[in-house]
């Protein structure tokens, strides 16, 4: 009964927009009938915040993909082997990223995906680009979806402060897949930690 009551309180706080990070994190473990209640609250809050509109962006002329590593990927995992990078706009310096994004904006783009090849540690090397991303958000109205990989809490905080709109991370829920497909010496726990860093 205590758990039920606590969930009801948390859901009420979520509806009022007063939910804490810890309370939001506790909702990740909700199952069964309580999950249906959580989905209903999520629907109500989403409708209120975005007016019931679903916005979906697919890589295209108005929402292109950009690679901060060009066609290079240190990891070269079996999942992609750098294939997808070949179709992205290269921007291998902060100044180049800024220039590419401003030009895209002037040409009518509504946003872009900022991604790149992965390091052997499983993250896109975005650290040098944070200030450029902040300038892009300041000088344009582009929607920025940043594909991070397994990012640190520090980088998550810096990207949030830079004003990104969406952070994307691949979610892998099996240790064997992480090892055999991605070639990473990581575990499911590392992916959970990266997701938590995104949420903070």
Short mmCIF file of C-alpha atoms in Angstrom, two decimals:
data_model
loop_
_atom_site.label_atom_id
_atom_site.label_comp_id
_atom_site.label_asym_id
_atom_site.label_seq_id
_atom_site.Cartn_x
_atom_site.Cartn_y
_atom_site.Cartn_z
CA UNK A 1 0.00 0.00 0.00
CA UNK A 2 2.91 2.30 0.81
CA UNK A 3 4.36 1.79 -2.67
CA UNK A 4 0.95 2.47 -4.25
CA UNK A 5 0.50 5.64 -2.24
CA UNK A 6 4.03 6.80 -3.01
CA UNK A 7 3.45 6.19 -6.74
CA UNK A 8 0.20 8.16 -6.62
CA UNK A 9 2.01 11.08 -4.97
CA UNK A 10 4.81 10.99 -7.56
CA UNK A 11 2.34 10.85 -10.45
CA UNK A 12 0.41 13.79 -9.00
CA UNK A 13 3.66 15.74 -8.72
CA UNK A 14 4.50 14.82 -12.33
CA UNK A 15 1.15 16.22 -13.47
CA UNK A 16 1.92 19.46 -11.66
CA UNK A 17 5.42 19.65 -13.18
CA UNK A 18 7.09 19.40 -9.77
CA UNK A 19 8.74 16.00 -10.08
CA UNK A 20 12.36 15.64 -8.93
CA UNK A 21 15.07 13.75 -10.81
CA UNK A 22 15.05 11.02 -8.14
CA UNK A 23 11.27 10.64 -8.43
CA UNK A 24 11.49 10.47 -12.22
CA UNK A 25 14.20 7.84 -11.93
CA UNK A 26 12.01 5.74 -9.61
CA UNK A 27 9.33 5.60 -12.33
CA UNK A 28 11.69 3.61 -14.57
CA UNK A 29 11.00 0.54 -12.39
CA UNK A 30 7.20 0.74 -12.55
CA UNK A 31 5.52 -2.42 -13.89
CA UNK A 32 2.11 -4.08 -14.16
CA UNK A 33 -1.07 -2.09 -13.55
CA UNK A 34 0.98 0.81 -12.27
CA UNK A 35 2.65 1.04 -15.66
CA UNK A 36 -0.72 1.82 -17.26
CA UNK A 37 -1.18 4.69 -14.80
CA UNK A 38 2.32 5.95 -15.61
CA UNK A 39 1.57 5.87 -19.35
CA UNK A 40 -1.64 7.83 -18.80
CA UNK A 41 0.22 10.53 -16.84
CA UNK A 42 2.93 10.62 -19.52
CA UNK A 43 0.26 11.10 -22.21
CA UNK A 44 -1.40 13.94 -20.30
CA UNK A 45 1.90 15.74 -19.65
CA UNK A 46 3.06 15.26 -23.25
CA UNK A 47 -0.23 16.59 -24.65
CA UNK A 48 0.00 19.60 -22.35
CA UNK A 49 3.63 20.36 -23.23
CA UNK A 50 3.55 19.80 -27.00
CA UNK A 51 -0.15 20.07 -27.78
CA UNK A 52 -0.62 16.43 -28.77
CA UNK A 53 1.65 16.88 -31.80
CA UNK A 54 4.16 14.18 -32.68
CA UNK A 55 7.17 15.54 -34.52
CA UNK A 56 9.31 12.99 -36.35
CA UNK A 57 12.46 13.92 -38.25
CA UNK A 58 14.16 11.62 -40.70
CA UNK A 59 17.58 12.42 -42.19
CA UNK A 60 16.78 14.56 -45.22
CA UNK A 61 17.55 17.88 -46.87
CA UNK A 62 15.80 19.77 -44.08
CA UNK A 63 17.20 17.56 -41.30
CA UNK A 64 20.60 16.31 -42.47
CA UNK A 65 23.17 14.25 -40.59
CA UNK A 66 26.59 15.68 -39.75
CA UNK A 67 29.69 13.73 -38.68
CA UNK A 68 32.27 15.42 -36.46
CA UNK A 69 34.73 12.67 -37.40
CA UNK A 70 34.09 12.69 -41.15
CA UNK A 71 34.17 9.11 -42.41
CA UNK A 72 36.47 7.94 -39.63
CA UNK A 73 35.41 5.63 -36.81
CA UNK A 74 37.92 4.28 -34.33
CA UNK A 75 35.60 1.48 -33.19
CA UNK A 76 34.43 0.14 -36.58
CA UNK A 77 31.95 -2.22 -34.96
CA UNK A 78 29.98 -4.91 -36.79
CA UNK A 79 26.81 -2.85 -36.30
CA UNK A 80 27.84 -0.23 -38.89
CA UNK A 81 31.59 -0.49 -39.70
CA UNK A 82 31.60 3.28 -40.50
CA UNK A 83 29.08 2.74 -43.34
CA UNK A 84 26.58 5.38 -42.18
CA UNK A 85 29.29 8.01 -41.78
CA UNK A 86 29.91 8.00 -45.51
CA UNK A 87 26.51 9.61 -46.12
CA UNK A 88 26.91 12.37 -43.53
CA UNK A 89 28.16 15.92 -44.01
CA UNK A 90 31.74 16.04 -42.66
CA UNK A 91 32.51 18.72 -40.05
CA UNK A 92 35.79 17.78 -38.43
CA UNK A 93 36.43 20.95 -36.44
CA UNK A 94 34.25 23.17 -34.22
CA UNK A 95 34.49 26.05 -36.73
CA UNK A 96 33.47 23.74 -39.57
CA UNK A 97 30.50 22.43 -37.60
CA UNK A 98 29.33 25.97 -36.93
CA UNK A 99 29.78 26.94 -40.59
CA UNK A 100 27.91 23.87 -41.86
CA UNK A 101 24.99 24.38 -39.47
CA UNK A 102 24.63 28.11 -40.19
CA UNK A 103 24.67 27.42 -43.94
CA UNK A 104 22.08 24.66 -43.54
CA UNK A 105 19.88 27.03 -41.55
CA UNK A 106 20.15 29.72 -44.24
CA UNK A 107 19.17 27.10 -46.83
CA UNK A 108 15.99 26.20 -44.95
CA UNK A 109 16.96 23.28 -42.72
CA UNK A 110 14.85 22.89 -39.57
CA UNK A 111 17.46 20.89 -37.71
CA UNK A 112 20.20 18.31 -37.93
CA UNK A 113 21.69 15.24 -36.36
CA UNK A 114 25.19 15.79 -35.00
CA UNK A 115 26.96 12.45 -34.76
CA UNK A 116 30.22 10.84 -35.77
CA UNK A 117 32.37 7.77 -35.46
CA UNK A 118 32.84 6.18 -32.07
CA UNK A 119 35.97 5.98 -29.95
CA UNK A 120 37.07 2.57 -28.69
CA UNK A 121 35.39 3.55 -25.42
CA UNK A 122 32.00 3.78 -27.16
CA UNK A 123 31.31 7.51 -27.34
CA UNK A 124 31.31 10.12 -30.08
CA UNK A 125 34.18 12.59 -29.39
CA UNK A 126 32.00 15.67 -28.89
CA UNK A 127 33.99 17.42 -26.15
CA UNK A 128 35.71 19.95 -28.49
CA UNK A 129 32.36 20.81 -30.14
CA UNK A 130 30.30 21.93 -27.14
CA UNK A 131 31.06 25.65 -27.56
CA UNK A 132 30.29 25.47 -31.28
CA UNK A 133 26.97 23.77 -30.50
CA UNK A 134 26.17 26.54 -28.04
CA UNK A 135 26.90 29.15 -30.74
CA UNK A 136 24.72 27.28 -33.23
CA UNK A 137 21.81 27.32 -30.78
CA UNK A 138 22.40 31.02 -30.11
CA UNK A 139 22.59 32.03 -33.77
CA UNK A 140 19.98 29.75 -35.37
CA UNK A 141 16.65 28.09 -34.62
CA UNK A 142 17.93 24.66 -35.65
CA UNK A 143 16.67 21.65 -33.72
CA UNK A 144 19.84 19.81 -32.68
CA UNK A 145 19.76 16.07 -32.10
CA UNK A 146 23.15 15.02 -30.75
CA UNK A 147 24.10 11.34 -30.97
CA UNK A 148 26.46 10.87 -28.03
CA UNK A 149 27.20 7.25 -27.44
CA UNK A 150 28.23 6.38 -23.88
CA UNK A 151 28.70 9.89 -22.59
CA UNK A 152 29.98 11.01 -19.20
CA UNK A 153 27.94 12.98 -16.70
CA UNK A 154 30.21 15.99 -17.27
CA UNK A 155 29.65 15.97 -21.04
CA UNK A 156 25.91 15.45 -20.55
CA UNK A 157 25.79 18.55 -18.34
CA UNK A 158 27.82 20.60 -20.83
CA UNK A 159 25.61 19.58 -23.77
CA UNK A 160 22.51 20.42 -21.75
CA UNK A 161 23.92 23.85 -20.95
CA UNK A 162 24.71 24.31 -24.64
CA UNK A 163 20.98 23.97 -25.33
CA UNK A 164 20.68 20.79 -27.41
CA UNK A 165 17.12 19.68 -28.09
CA UNK A 166 17.57 15.91 -28.20
CA UNK A 167 20.28 13.53 -27.01
CA UNK A 168 20.34 10.13 -28.70
CA UNK A 169 22.11 7.04 -27.42
CA UNK A 170 22.03 3.48 -28.70
CA UNK A 171 20.54 1.23 -26.03
CA UNK A 172 21.96 -2.29 -25.87
CA UNK A 173 20.50 -4.62 -23.27
CA UNK A 174 22.72 -7.68 -23.64
CA UNK A 175 26.35 -8.05 -22.60
CA UNK A 176 27.11 -10.55 -25.36
CA UNK A 177 25.80 -8.13 -28.01
CA UNK A 178 27.89 -5.31 -26.55
CA UNK A 179 30.97 -7.51 -26.82
CA UNK A 180 30.39 -9.38 -30.09
CA UNK A 181 28.59 -6.74 -32.19
CA UNK A 182 29.89 -3.45 -30.80
CA UNK A 183 33.30 -4.81 -29.81
CA UNK A 184 33.21 -2.88 -26.55
CA UNK A 185 34.59 -3.92 -23.19
CA UNK A 186 31.42 -2.57 -21.57
CA UNK A 187 28.32 -3.98 -19.89
CA UNK A 188 24.61 -3.28 -19.71
CA UNK A 189 25.39 -1.31 -16.55
CA UNK A 190 27.49 1.14 -18.60
CA UNK A 191 24.53 1.75 -20.91
CA UNK A 192 22.22 2.25 -17.92
CA UNK A 193 24.68 4.79 -16.54
CA UNK A 194 24.81 6.62 -19.89
CA UNK A 195 21.00 6.78 -19.96
CA UNK A 196 20.96 8.15 -16.43
CA UNK A 197 23.51 10.77 -17.48
CA UNK A 198 21.16 11.78 -20.32
CA UNK A 199 18.30 12.15 -17.85
CA UNK A 200 20.22 14.40 -15.48
#
